[in-house]
Amino acid sequence: VWEWDKEASPNSVGAAYFCMAWKYLNSYARKKEARFVRQDYSHELMAKFLYKAEKYFQRRFGKRDVTLGELQRHVRGDRDEPVGGLPDVISAMYSTKWKKGRYQSFLGDTYIQLIRFKDGELFMETVEPFGQSYHEDSPHFDDQMEMYLQGKTKPMSLDKAKVLKVKEREYHPGE
């Protein structure tokens, strides 16, 4: 028996069970053409989905205590890392079937920006989990992936002089 602290971290077994139960519930609701968030599903039905999740883990992973990070992966090119997050939570992450019983993140937090004001000064931090480019040969394809997976951010500025000082290149789209 496991307990879930309602955290969607990669090392959480409870979050992995919730993730799979949610996928089963979502599939069930779609077949019934129902919006599952507005339905009052029975405890018996929810227990059935948790039992199905346990069977899935035993069949695909050979054990019942699978963590969310084992089940759900953040993949960019050749990189394949455990990732937390669930649908509709802070640090949301949606995943789709991938390979070997695992799921790959495909949608969720895509640009994270934290802003604070102190003594009239603006402080900004950002991170981009999926990278700034979809081209695998770009240095910006996965350059922020590790930061995101560690829950870190980088400083950002709206000060044009500071931005131009650290720019990689300057160009004008369409020219």
Tab-separated table of N, CA and C in Angstrom:
chain	number	residue	atom	x	y	z
A	1	VAL	N	0.852	-1.175	0.000
A	1	VAL	CA	0.000	0.000	0.000
A	1	VAL	C	0.898	1.239	0.000
A	2	TRP	N	0.537	2.213	-0.792
A	2	TRP	CA	1.306	3.453	-0.878
A	2	TRP	C	0.412	4.618	-0.498
A	3	GLU	N	1.042	5.690	-0.111
A	3	GLU	CA	0.323	6.926	0.165
A	3	GLU	C	0.849	7.981	-0.773
A	4	TRP	N	-0.015	8.914	-1.116
A	4	TRP	CA	0.372	9.974	-2.033
A	4	TRP	C	0.276	11.306	-1.316
A	5	ASP	N	1.347	12.082	-1.360
A	5	ASP	CA	1.391	13.392	-0.707
A	5	ASP	C	0.875	14.511	-1.614
A	6	LYS	N	0.302	14.151	-2.743
A	6	LYS	CA	-0.261	15.080	-3.737
A	6	LYS	C	0.810	15.885	-4.459
A	7	GLU	N	2.058	15.445	-4.365
A	7	GLU	CA	3.152	16.060	-5.106
A	7	GLU	C	3.328	15.287	-6.408
A	8	ALA	N	3.605	15.998	-7.475
A	8	ALA	CA	3.775	15.358	-8.786
A	8	ALA	C	5.261	15.291	-9.147
A	9	SER	N	6.072	14.856	-8.196
A	9	SER	CA	7.524	14.793	-8.417
A	9	SER	C	7.891	13.493	-9.130
A	10	PRO	N	9.028	13.481	-9.814
A	10	PRO	CA	9.441	12.278	-10.547
A	10	PRO	C	9.625	11.046	-9.662
A	11	ASN	N	9.928	11.224	-8.373
A	11	ASN	CA	10.176	10.070	-7.508
A	11	ASN	C	8.928	9.598	-6.759
A	12	SER	N	7.765	10.098	-7.125
A	12	SER	CA	6.521	9.758	-6.437
A	12	SER	C	5.819	8.557	-7.069
A	13	VAL	N	5.610	7.530	-6.262
A	13	VAL	CA	4.846	6.355	-6.699
A	13	VAL	C	3.363	6.720	-6.792
A	14	GLY	N	2.867	7.464	-5.800
A	14	GLY	CA	1.464	7.876	-5.810
A	14	GLY	C	1.100	8.681	-7.041
A	15	ALA	N	2.008	9.571	-7.470
A	15	ALA	CA	1.753	10.375	-8.666
A	15	ALA	C	1.691	9.497	-9.910
A	16	ALA	N	2.493	8.438	-9.956
A	16	ALA	CA	2.440	7.516	-11.098
A	16	ALA	C	1.079	6.816	-11.153
A	17	TYR	N	0.577	6.401	-10.001
A	17	TYR	CA	-0.748	5.768	-9.953
A	17	TYR	C	-1.826	6.767	-10.372
A	18	PHE	N	-1.727	7.988	-9.865
A	18	PHE	CA	-2.709	8.996	-10.244
A	18	PHE	C	-2.659	9.250	-11.747
A	19	CYS	N	-1.448	9.349	-12.304
A	19	CYS	CA	-1.279	9.598	-13.735
A	19	CYS	C	-1.996	8.529	-14.559
A	20	MET	N	-1.752	7.264	-14.221
A	20	MET	CA	-2.383	6.182	-14.989
A	20	MET	C	-3.894	6.138	-14.745
A	21	ALA	N	-4.320	6.322	-13.504
A	21	ALA	CA	-5.761	6.318	-13.219
A	21	ALA	C	-6.449	7.451	-13.977
A	22	TRP	N	-5.797	8.617	-14.053
A	22	TRP	CA	-6.349	9.740	-14.800
A	22	TRP	C	-6.467	9.387	-16.276
A	23	LYS	N	-5.461	8.711	-16.823
A	23	LYS	CA	-5.511	8.319	-18.233
A	23	LYS	C	-6.672	7.353	-18.470
A	24	TYR	N	-6.856	6.393	-17.556
A	24	TYR	CA	-7.987	5.462	-17.691
A	24	TYR	C	-9.326	6.192	-17.558
A	25	LEU	N	-9.420	7.113	-16.609
A	25	LEU	CA	-10.652	7.882	-16.427
A	25	LEU	C	-10.943	8.737	-17.659
A	26	ASN	N	-9.929	9.373	-18.182
A	26	ASN	CA	-10.095	10.210	-19.371
A	26	ASN	C	-10.593	9.375	-20.549
A	27	SER	N	-9.995	8.219	-20.747
A	27	SER	CA	-10.422	7.324	-21.828
A	27	SER	C	-11.872	6.863	-21.617
A	28	TYR	N	-12.197	6.514	-20.393
A	28	TYR	CA	-13.557	6.085	-20.035
A	28	TYR	C	-14.563	7.201	-20.333
A	29	ALA	N	-14.226	8.404	-19.927
A	29	ALA	CA	-15.129	9.540	-20.125
A	29	ALA	C	-15.325	9.835	-21.606
A	30	ARG	N	-14.258	9.733	-22.384
A	30	ARG	CA	-14.381	9.984	-23.830
A	30	ARG	C	-15.295	8.961	-24.494
A	31	LYS	N	-15.187	7.714	-24.067
A	31	LYS	CA	-16.067	6.674	-24.619
A	31	LYS	C	-17.522	6.951	-24.271
A	32	LYS	N	-17.742	7.541	-23.102
A	32	LYS	CA	-19.100	7.876	-22.655
A	32	LYS	C	-19.521	9.251	-23.156
A	33	GLU	N	-18.616	9.917	-23.901
A	33	GLU	CA	-18.852	11.271	-24.383
A	33	GLU	C	-19.226	12.203	-23.235
A	34	ALA	N	-18.512	12.042	-22.137
A	34	ALA	CA	-18.770	12.855	-20.946
A	34	ALA	C	-17.548	13.692	-20.630
A	35	ARG	N	-17.790	14.803	-20.014
A	35	ARG	CA	-16.673	15.606	-19.499
A	35	ARG	C	-16.412	15.097	-18.097
A	36	PHE	N	-15.319	14.375	-17.924
A	36	PHE	CA	-15.093	13.704	-16.648
A	36	PHE	C	-14.990	14.649	-15.467
A	37	VAL	N	-14.607	15.879	-15.681
A	37	VAL	CA	-14.482	16.796	-14.553
A	37	VAL	C	-15.850	17.166	-13.971
A	38	ARG	N	-16.894	16.965	-14.716
A	38	ARG	CA	-18.228	17.328	-14.226
A	38	ARG	C	-19.013	16.109	-13.745
A	39	GLN	N	-18.402	14.960	-13.811
A	39	GLN	CA	-19.091	13.745	-13.408
A	39	GLN	C	-18.752	13.391	-11.965
A	40	ASP	N	-19.660	12.705	-11.334
A	40	ASP	CA	-19.433	12.206	-9.983
A	40	ASP	C	-19.243	10.698	-10.096
A	41	TYR	N	-18.002	10.284	-10.313
A	41	TYR	CA	-17.723	8.866	-10.485
A	41	TYR	C	-17.603	8.183	-9.137
A	42	SER	N	-17.992	6.941	-9.089
A	42	SER	CA	-18.017	6.191	-7.833
A	42	SER	C	-16.611	5.830	-7.367
A	43	HIS	N	-16.518	5.557	-6.090
A	43	HIS	CA	-15.254	5.095	-5.520
A	43	HIS	C	-14.869	3.759	-6.128
A	44	GLU	N	-15.862	2.942	-6.443
A	44	GLU	CA	-15.607	1.624	-7.040
A	44	GLU	C	-14.962	1.770	-8.416
A	45	LEU	N	-15.440	2.731	-9.199
A	45	LEU	CA	-14.866	2.949	-10.525
A	45	LEU	C	-13.434	3.471	-10.405
A	46	MET	N	-13.213	4.394	-9.486
A	46	MET	CA	-11.866	4.917	-9.296
A	46	MET	C	-10.925	3.817	-8.803
A	47	ALA	N	-11.406	2.969	-7.912
A	47	ALA	CA	-10.591	1.840	-7.431
A	47	ALA	C	-10.254	0.910	-8.588
A	48	LYS	N	-11.191	0.742	-9.501
A	48	LYS	CA	-10.943	-0.096	-10.685
A	48	LYS	C	-9.791	0.483	-11.514
A	49	PHE	N	-9.773	1.798	-11.687
A	49	PHE	CA	-8.709	2.425	-12.470
A	49	PHE	C	-7.353	2.316	-11.762
A	50	LEU	N	-7.347	2.429	-10.441
A	50	LEU	CA	-6.098	2.263	-9.695
A	50	LEU	C	-5.608	0.815	-9.794
A	51	TYR	N	-6.536	-0.130	-9.747
A	51	TYR	CA	-6.178	-1.542	-9.905
A	51	TYR	C	-5.610	-1.789	-11.307
A	52	LYS	N	-6.231	-1.180	-12.320
A	52	LYS	CA	-5.709	-1.306	-13.694
A	52	LYS	C	-4.300	-0.720	-13.801
A	53	ALA	N	-4.063	0.386	-13.101
A	53	ALA	CA	-2.728	0.991	-13.094
A	53	ALA	C	-1.720	0.016	-12.490
A	54	GLU	N	-2.084	-0.608	-11.385
A	54	GLU	CA	-1.178	-1.577	-10.749
A	54	GLU	C	-0.878	-2.740	-11.698
A	55	LYS	N	-1.879	-3.238	-12.364
A	55	LYS	CA	-1.678	-4.331	-13.329
A	55	LYS	C	-0.777	-3.885	-14.475
A	56	TYR	N	-0.969	-2.669	-14.928
A	56	TYR	CA	-0.143	-2.114	-16.000
A	56	TYR	C	1.321	-2.067	-15.556
A	57	PHE	N	1.555	-1.569	-14.352
A	57	PHE	CA	2.925	-1.476	-13.843
A	57	PHE	C	3.560	-2.856	-13.706
A	58	GLN	N	2.803	-3.803	-13.205
A	58	GLN	CA	3.341	-5.153	-13.049
A	58	GLN	C	3.668	-5.769	-14.414
A	59	ARG	N	2.801	-5.549	-15.376
A	59	ARG	CA	3.006	-6.118	-16.719
A	59	ARG	C	4.153	-5.426	-17.457
A	60	ARG	N	4.217	-4.100	-17.422
A	60	ARG	CA	5.184	-3.352	-18.221
A	60	ARG	C	6.524	-3.138	-17.523
A	61	PHE	N	6.525	-3.076	-16.173
A	61	PHE	CA	7.747	-2.769	-15.436
A	61	PHE	C	8.192	-3.909	-14.520
A	62	GLY	N	7.332	-4.915	-14.369
A	62	GLY	CA	7.686	-6.050	-13.520
A	62	GLY	C	7.639	-5.748	-12.031
A	63	LYS	N	6.956	-4.667	-11.662
A	63	LYS	CA	6.820	-4.298	-10.251
A	63	LYS	C	5.621	-3.386	-10.098
A	64	ARG	N	5.171	-3.225	-8.874
A	64	ARG	CA	4.013	-2.360	-8.652
A	64	ARG	C	4.395	-0.958	-8.190
A	65	ASP	N	5.573	-0.794	-7.607
A	65	ASP	CA	6.004	0.515	-7.112
A	65	ASP	C	6.816	1.251	-8.172
A	66	VAL	N	6.136	1.737	-9.175
A	66	VAL	CA	6.751	2.492	-10.265
A	66	VAL	C	6.632	3.973	-9.923
A	67	THR	N	7.700	4.718	-10.122
A	67	THR	CA	7.652	6.160	-9.855
A	67	THR	C	7.164	6.895	-11.101
A	68	LEU	N	6.709	8.112	-10.894
A	68	LEU	CA	6.254	8.924	-12.015
A	68	LEU	C	7.385	9.132	-13.022
A	69	GLY	N	8.592	9.314	-12.541
A	69	GLY	CA	9.741	9.512	-13.428
A	69	GLY	C	10.113	8.277	-14.243
A	70	GLU	N	9.793	7.094	-13.730
A	70	GLU	CA	9.997	5.880	-14.521
A	70	GLU	C	8.940	5.782	-15.615
A	71	LEU	N	7.732	6.189	-15.284
A	71	LEU	CA	6.610	6.115	-16.215
A	71	LEU	C	6.648	7.239	-17.242
A	72	GLN	N	6.916	8.435	-16.804
A	72	GLN	CA	6.794	9.631	-17.635
A	72	GLN	C	8.182	10.233	-17.875
A	73	ARG	N	8.510	10.411	-19.150
A	73	ARG	CA	9.849	10.856	-19.524
A	73	ARG	C	9.798	12.167	-20.296
A	74	HIS	N	10.831	12.970	-20.106
A	74	HIS	CA	10.999	14.216	-20.863
A	74	HIS	C	12.079	13.922	-21.896
A	75	VAL	N	11.693	13.871	-23.153
A	75	VAL	CA	12.594	13.425	-24.217
A	75	VAL	C	12.830	14.569	-25.189
A	76	ARG	N	14.103	14.844	-25.440
A	76	ARG	CA	14.515	15.817	-26.461
A	76	ARG	C	15.676	15.186	-27.191
A	77	GLY	N	15.482	14.814	-28.442
A	77	GLY	CA	16.534	14.153	-29.207
A	77	GLY	C	16.914	12.841	-28.560
A	78	ASP	N	18.198	12.673	-28.247
A	78	ASP	CA	18.687	11.449	-27.606
A	78	ASP	C	18.559	11.483	-26.089
A	79	ARG	N	18.188	12.616	-25.536
A	79	ARG	CA	18.048	12.729	-24.075
A	79	ARG	C	16.701	12.193	-23.629
A	80	ASP	N	16.721	11.413	-22.588
A	80	ASP	CA	15.538	10.751	-22.047
A	80	ASP	C	15.655	10.813	-20.526
A	81	GLU	N	14.900	11.726	-19.899
A	81	GLU	CA	15.040	11.981	-18.466
A	81	GLU	C	13.690	11.843	-17.762
A	82	PRO	N	13.705	11.446	-16.480
A	82	PRO	CA	12.456	11.399	-15.711
A	82	PRO	C	11.903	12.814	-15.531
A	83	VAL	N	10.583	12.922	-15.571
A	83	VAL	CA	9.964	14.238	-15.399
A	83	VAL	C	8.715	14.118	-14.532
A	84	GLY	N	8.506	15.126	-13.729
A	84	GLY	CA	7.309	15.192	-12.904
A	84	GLY	C	6.221	15.977	-13.615
A	85	GLY	N	5.210	16.305	-12.869
A	85	GLY	CA	4.093	17.069	-13.420
A	85	GLY	C	2.961	16.159	-13.856
A	86	LEU	N	1.772	16.658	-13.715
A	86	LEU	CA	0.540	15.953	-14.105
A	86	LEU	C	-0.385	16.968	-14.758
A	87	PRO	N	-1.421	16.502	-15.427
A	87	PRO	CA	-2.379	17.450	-15.998
A	87	PRO	C	-3.004	18.331	-14.911
A	88	ASP	N	-3.139	19.595	-15.233
A	88	ASP	CA	-3.867	20.553	-14.399
A	88	ASP	C	-3.301	20.744	-12.996
A	89	VAL	N	-1.983	20.736	-12.867
A	89	VAL	CA	-1.340	21.087	-11.608
A	89	VAL	C	-0.323	22.187	-11.898
A	90	ILE	N	0.184	22.812	-10.850
A	90	ILE	CA	1.292	23.744	-11.059
A	90	ILE	C	2.438	22.906	-11.596
A	91	SER	N	3.091	23.380	-12.600
A	91	SER	CA	4.100	22.614	-13.342
A	91	SER	C	3.401	21.473	-14.084
A	92	ALA	N	2.381	21.846	-14.830
A	92	ALA	CA	1.578	20.865	-15.554
A	92	ALA	C	2.409	20.128	-16.605
A	93	MET	N	2.079	18.850	-16.782
A	93	MET	CA	2.724	18.051	-17.814
A	93	MET	C	1.716	17.007	-18.302
A	94	TYR	N	1.562	16.946	-19.591
A	94	TYR	CA	0.730	15.934	-20.210
A	94	TYR	C	1.659	15.015	-20.974
A	95	SER	N	1.347	13.733	-20.974
A	95	SER	CA	2.216	12.777	-21.648
A	95	SER	C	1.388	11.852	-22.527
A	96	THR	N	2.054	11.292	-23.519
A	96	THR	CA	1.413	10.399	-24.469
A	96	THR	C	2.231	9.115	-24.557
A	97	LYS	N	1.598	8.031	-24.994
A	97	LYS	CA	2.302	6.752	-25.095
A	97	LYS	C	3.578	6.921	-25.894
A	98	TRP	N	4.620	6.280	-25.424
A	98	TRP	CA	5.911	6.417	-26.075
A	98	TRP	C	6.472	5.046	-26.393
A	99	LYS	N	7.298	4.479	-25.530
A	99	LYS	CA	7.849	3.150	-25.798
A	99	LYS	C	8.142	2.421	-24.497
A	100	LYS	N	8.150	1.109	-24.580
A	100	LYS	CA	8.444	0.239	-23.434
A	100	LYS	C	7.554	0.543	-22.235
A	101	GLY	N	6.275	0.825	-22.491
A	101	GLY	CA	5.329	1.086	-21.420
A	101	GLY	C	5.418	2.469	-20.824
A	102	ARG	N	6.297	3.276	-21.343
A	102	ARG	CA	6.497	4.614	-20.804
A	102	ARG	C	5.688	5.641	-21.598
A	103	TYR	N	5.605	6.826	-21.015
A	103	TYR	CA	4.921	7.947	-21.635
A	103	TYR	C	5.918	9.082	-21.803
A	104	GLN	N	5.750	9.846	-22.872
A	104	GLN	CA	6.642	10.966	-23.182
A	104	GLN	C	5.883	12.273	-23.015
A	105	SER	N	6.503	13.232	-22.343
A	105	SER	CA	5.873	14.544	-22.190
A	105	SER	C	5.754	15.193	-23.564
A	106	PHE	N	4.615	15.821	-23.802
A	106	PHE	CA	4.414	16.494	-25.084
A	106	PHE	C	3.753	17.865	-24.928
A	107	LEU	N	3.211	18.115	-23.767
A	107	LEU	CA	2.482	19.361	-23.547
A	107	LEU	C	2.523	19.674	-22.063
A	108	GLY	N	2.604	20.918	-21.754
A	108	GLY	CA	2.608	21.328	-20.353
A	108	GLY	C	3.232	22.695	-20.247
A	109	ASP	N	3.890	22.926	-19.133
A	109	ASP	CA	4.584	24.192	-18.981
A	109	ASP	C	5.596	24.322	-20.107
A	110	THR	N	5.434	25.353	-20.907
A	110	THR	CA	6.343	25.526	-22.032
A	110	THR	C	7.223	26.749	-21.877
A	111	TYR	N	6.781	27.715	-21.158
A	111	TYR	CA	7.602	28.882	-20.859
A	111	TYR	C	7.237	29.309	-19.455
A	112	ILE	N	8.194	29.259	-18.582
A	112	ILE	CA	7.943	29.589	-17.190
A	112	ILE	C	8.654	30.902	-16.892
A	113	GLN	N	7.905	31.847	-16.352
A	113	GLN	CA	8.479	33.151	-16.038
A	113	GLN	C	8.055	33.546	-14.627
A	114	LEU	N	9.035	33.864	-13.820
A	114	LEU	CA	8.790	34.332	-12.454
A	114	LEU	C	9.207	35.791	-12.392
A	115	ILE	N	8.336	36.613	-11.866
A	115	ILE	CA	8.609	38.055	-11.804
A	115	ILE	C	8.376	38.526	-10.376
A	116	ARG	N	9.277	39.362	-9.907
A	116	ARG	CA	9.067	39.987	-8.600
A	116	ARG	C	9.581	41.424	-8.662
A	117	PHE	N	8.988	42.236	-7.848
A	117	PHE	CA	9.389	43.635	-7.741
A	117	PHE	C	9.917	43.862	-6.339
A	118	LYS	N	11.051	44.540	-6.256
A	118	LYS	CA	11.612	44.874	-4.952
A	118	LYS	C	12.209	46.269	-5.038
A	119	ASP	N	11.740	47.132	-4.168
A	119	ASP	CA	12.222	48.521	-4.135
A	119	ASP	C	12.153	49.173	-5.511
A	120	GLY	N	11.065	48.924	-6.238
A	120	GLY	CA	10.865	49.530	-7.545
A	120	GLY	C	11.658	48.892	-8.671
A	121	GLU	N	12.385	47.821	-8.370
A	121	GLU	CA	13.194	47.153	-9.392
A	121	GLU	C	12.539	45.828	-9.781
A	122	LEU	N	12.629	45.510	-11.061
A	122	LEU	CA	12.039	44.301	-11.617
A	122	LEU	C	13.092	43.195	-11.657
A	123	PHE	N	12.740	42.015	-11.144
A	123	PHE	CA	13.596	40.831	-11.223
A	123	PHE	C	12.825	39.746	-11.965
A	124	MET	N	13.446	39.170	-12.986
A	124	MET	CA	12.786	38.141	-13.792
A	124	MET	C	13.666	36.894	-13.860
A	125	GLU	N	12.988	35.739	-13.856
A	125	GLU	CA	13.663	34.462	-14.055
A	125	GLU	C	12.797	33.657	-15.016
A	126	THR	N	13.432	32.885	-15.887
A	126	THR	CA	12.677	32.090	-16.856
A	126	THR	C	13.335	30.729	-17.059
A	127	VAL	N	12.571	29.832	-17.655
A	127	VAL	CA	13.092	28.548	-18.137
A	127	VAL	C	12.135	28.043	-19.206
A	128	GLU	N	12.671	27.347	-20.183
A	128	GLU	CA	11.909	26.810	-21.311
A	128	GLU	C	12.159	25.298	-21.386
A	129	PRO	N	11.236	24.470	-20.838
A	129	PRO	CA	11.455	23.025	-20.772
A	129	PRO	C	11.665	22.331	-22.121
A	130	PHE	N	10.996	22.816	-23.147
A	130	PHE	CA	11.075	22.146	-24.447
A	130	PHE	C	12.078	22.805	-25.394
A	131	GLY	N	12.832	23.771	-24.922
A	131	GLY	CA	13.838	24.427	-25.749
A	131	GLY	C	13.248	25.511	-26.632
A	132	GLN	N	14.120	26.339	-27.165
A	132	GLN	CA	13.708	27.437	-28.030
A	132	GLN	C	13.707	27.043	-29.499
A	133	SER	N	14.077	25.801	-29.796
A	133	SER	CA	14.151	25.360	-31.187
A	133	SER	C	13.675	23.923	-31.303
A	134	TYR	N	13.045	23.622	-32.412
A	134	TYR	CA	12.660	22.237	-32.708
A	134	TYR	C	13.684	21.554	-33.607
A	135	HIS	N	14.756	22.247	-33.913
A	135	HIS	CA	15.826	21.690	-34.750
A	135	HIS	C	16.866	21.050	-33.846
A	136	GLU	N	17.025	19.736	-33.969
A	136	GLU	CA	17.929	19.019	-33.069
A	136	GLU	C	19.373	19.481	-33.166
A	137	ASP	N	19.761	20.084	-34.279
A	137	ASP	CA	21.141	20.548	-34.430
A	137	ASP	C	21.364	21.931	-33.804
A	138	SER	N	20.318	22.544	-33.299
A	138	SER	CA	20.442	23.855	-32.670
A	138	SER	C	20.938	23.707	-31.223
A	139	PRO	N	21.815	24.603	-30.782
A	139	PRO	CA	22.242	24.559	-29.369
A	139	PRO	C	21.088	24.870	-28.414
A	140	HIS	N	19.992	25.405	-28.927
A	140	HIS	CA	18.851	25.769	-28.095
A	140	HIS	C	17.739	24.717	-28.117
A	141	PHE	N	18.050	23.547	-28.662
A	141	PHE	CA	17.086	22.454	-28.706
A	141	PHE	C	16.793	21.922	-27.304
A	142	ASP	N	17.827	21.758	-26.495
A	142	ASP	CA	17.632	21.222	-25.144
A	142	ASP	C	18.521	21.907	-24.100
A	143	ASP	N	18.965	23.122	-24.400
A	143	ASP	CA	19.917	23.780	-23.505
A	143	ASP	C	19.326	24.189	-22.154
A	144	GLN	N	18.008	24.196	-22.003
A	144	GLN	CA	17.397	24.540	-20.723
A	144	GLN	C	16.732	23.342	-20.053
A	145	MET	N	16.838	22.182	-20.689
A	145	MET	CA	16.184	20.979	-20.190
A	145	MET	C	16.667	20.607	-18.787
A	146	GLU	N	17.953	20.608	-18.578
A	146	GLU	CA	18.504	20.228	-17.267
A	146	GLU	C	18.058	21.197	-16.182
A	147	MET	N	18.080	22.485	-16.502
A	147	MET	CA	17.612	23.493	-15.551
A	147	MET	C	16.172	23.203	-15.144
A	148	TYR	N	15.322	22.940	-16.137
A	148	TYR	CA	13.912	22.666	-15.868
A	148	TYR	C	13.752	21.434	-14.980
A	149	LEU	N	14.455	20.357	-15.325
A	149	LEU	CA	14.327	19.113	-14.572
A	149	LEU	C	14.798	19.273	-13.130
A	150	GLN	N	15.700	20.202	-12.880
A	150	GLN	CA	16.187	20.463	-11.520
A	150	GLN	C	15.386	21.547	-10.812
A	151	GLY	N	14.350	22.070	-11.485
A	151	GLY	CA	13.515	23.109	-10.883
A	151	GLY	C	14.225	24.444	-10.780
A	152	LYS	N	15.162	24.693	-11.683
A	152	LYS	CA	15.921	25.942	-11.654
A	152	LYS	C	15.489	26.860	-12.786
A	153	THR	N	15.857	28.120	-12.659
A	153	THR	CA	15.572	29.120	-13.680
A	153	THR	C	16.849	29.914	-13.946
A	154	LYS	N	16.789	30.784	-14.932
A	154	LYS	CA	17.907	31.668	-15.246
A	154	LYS	C	17.400	33.106	-15.206
A	155	PRO	N	18.289	34.050	-14.907
A	155	PRO	CA	17.852	35.450	-14.904
A	155	PRO	C	17.535	35.926	-16.316
A	156	MET	N	16.584	36.831	-16.413
A	156	MET	CA	16.217	37.426	-17.699
A	156	MET	C	16.030	38.923	-17.493
A	157	SER	N	16.259	39.662	-18.547
A	157	SER	CA	16.124	41.115	-18.457
A	157	SER	C	15.320	41.652	-19.634
A	158	LEU	N	14.618	42.736	-19.384
A	158	LEU	CA	13.951	43.479	-20.449
A	158	LEU	C	14.730	44.739	-20.801
A	159	ASP	N	15.872	44.896	-20.164
A	159	ASP	CA	16.741	46.040	-20.425
A	159	ASP	C	17.457	45.793	-21.751
A	160	LYS	N	17.143	46.590	-22.755
A	160	LYS	CA	17.675	46.384	-24.101
A	160	LYS	C	19.207	46.350	-24.127
A	161	ALA	N	19.843	47.221	-23.386
A	161	ALA	CA	21.316	47.262	-23.362
A	161	ALA	C	21.883	45.950	-22.818
A	162	LYS	N	21.266	45.414	-21.749
A	162	LYS	CA	21.726	44.139	-21.182
A	162	LYS	C	21.502	42.990	-22.168
A	163	VAL	N	20.363	42.998	-22.840
A	163	VAL	CA	20.054	41.946	-23.813
A	163	VAL	C	21.040	41.997	-24.975
A	164	LEU	N	21.287	43.188	-25.513
A	164	LEU	CA	22.216	43.313	-26.644
A	164	LEU	C	23.645	42.922	-26.258
A	165	LYS	N	23.990	43.116	-25.006
A	165	LYS	CA	25.330	42.779	-24.533
A	165	LYS	C	25.581	41.268	-24.559
A	166	VAL	N	24.552	40.473	-24.314
A	166	VAL	CA	24.711	39.007	-24.257
A	166	VAL	C	24.102	38.288	-25.464
A	167	LYS	N	23.658	39.051	-26.449
A	167	LYS	CA	23.001	38.441	-27.611
A	167	LYS	C	23.948	37.473	-28.322
A	168	GLU	N	23.365	36.461	-28.889
A	168	GLU	CA	24.115	35.499	-29.688
A	168	GLU	C	24.284	36.013	-31.100
A	169	ARG	N	23.202	36.560	-31.631
A	169	ARG	CA	23.235	37.174	-32.956
A	169	ARG	C	22.039	38.105	-33.072
A	170	GLU	N	22.096	38.999	-34.036
A	170	GLU	CA	20.999	39.924	-34.290
A	170	GLU	C	20.538	39.702	-35.716
A	171	TYR	N	19.247	39.572	-35.896
A	171	TYR	CA	18.695	39.374	-37.233
A	171	TYR	C	17.287	39.935	-37.270
A	172	HIS	N	16.776	40.039	-38.449
A	172	HIS	CA	15.421	40.557	-38.642
A	172	HIS	C	14.646	39.535	-39.466
A	173	PRO	N	13.681	38.857	-38.872
A	173	PRO	CA	12.909	37.846	-39.593
A	173	PRO	C	12.322	38.427	-40.887
A	174	GLY	N	12.405	37.671	-41.940
A	174	GLY	CA	11.865	38.090	-43.220
A	174	GLY	C	12.861	38.827	-44.088
A	175	GLU	N	14.002	39.170	-43.529
A	175	GLU	CA	15.008	39.885	-44.333
A	175	GLU	C	16.121	38.945	-44.739
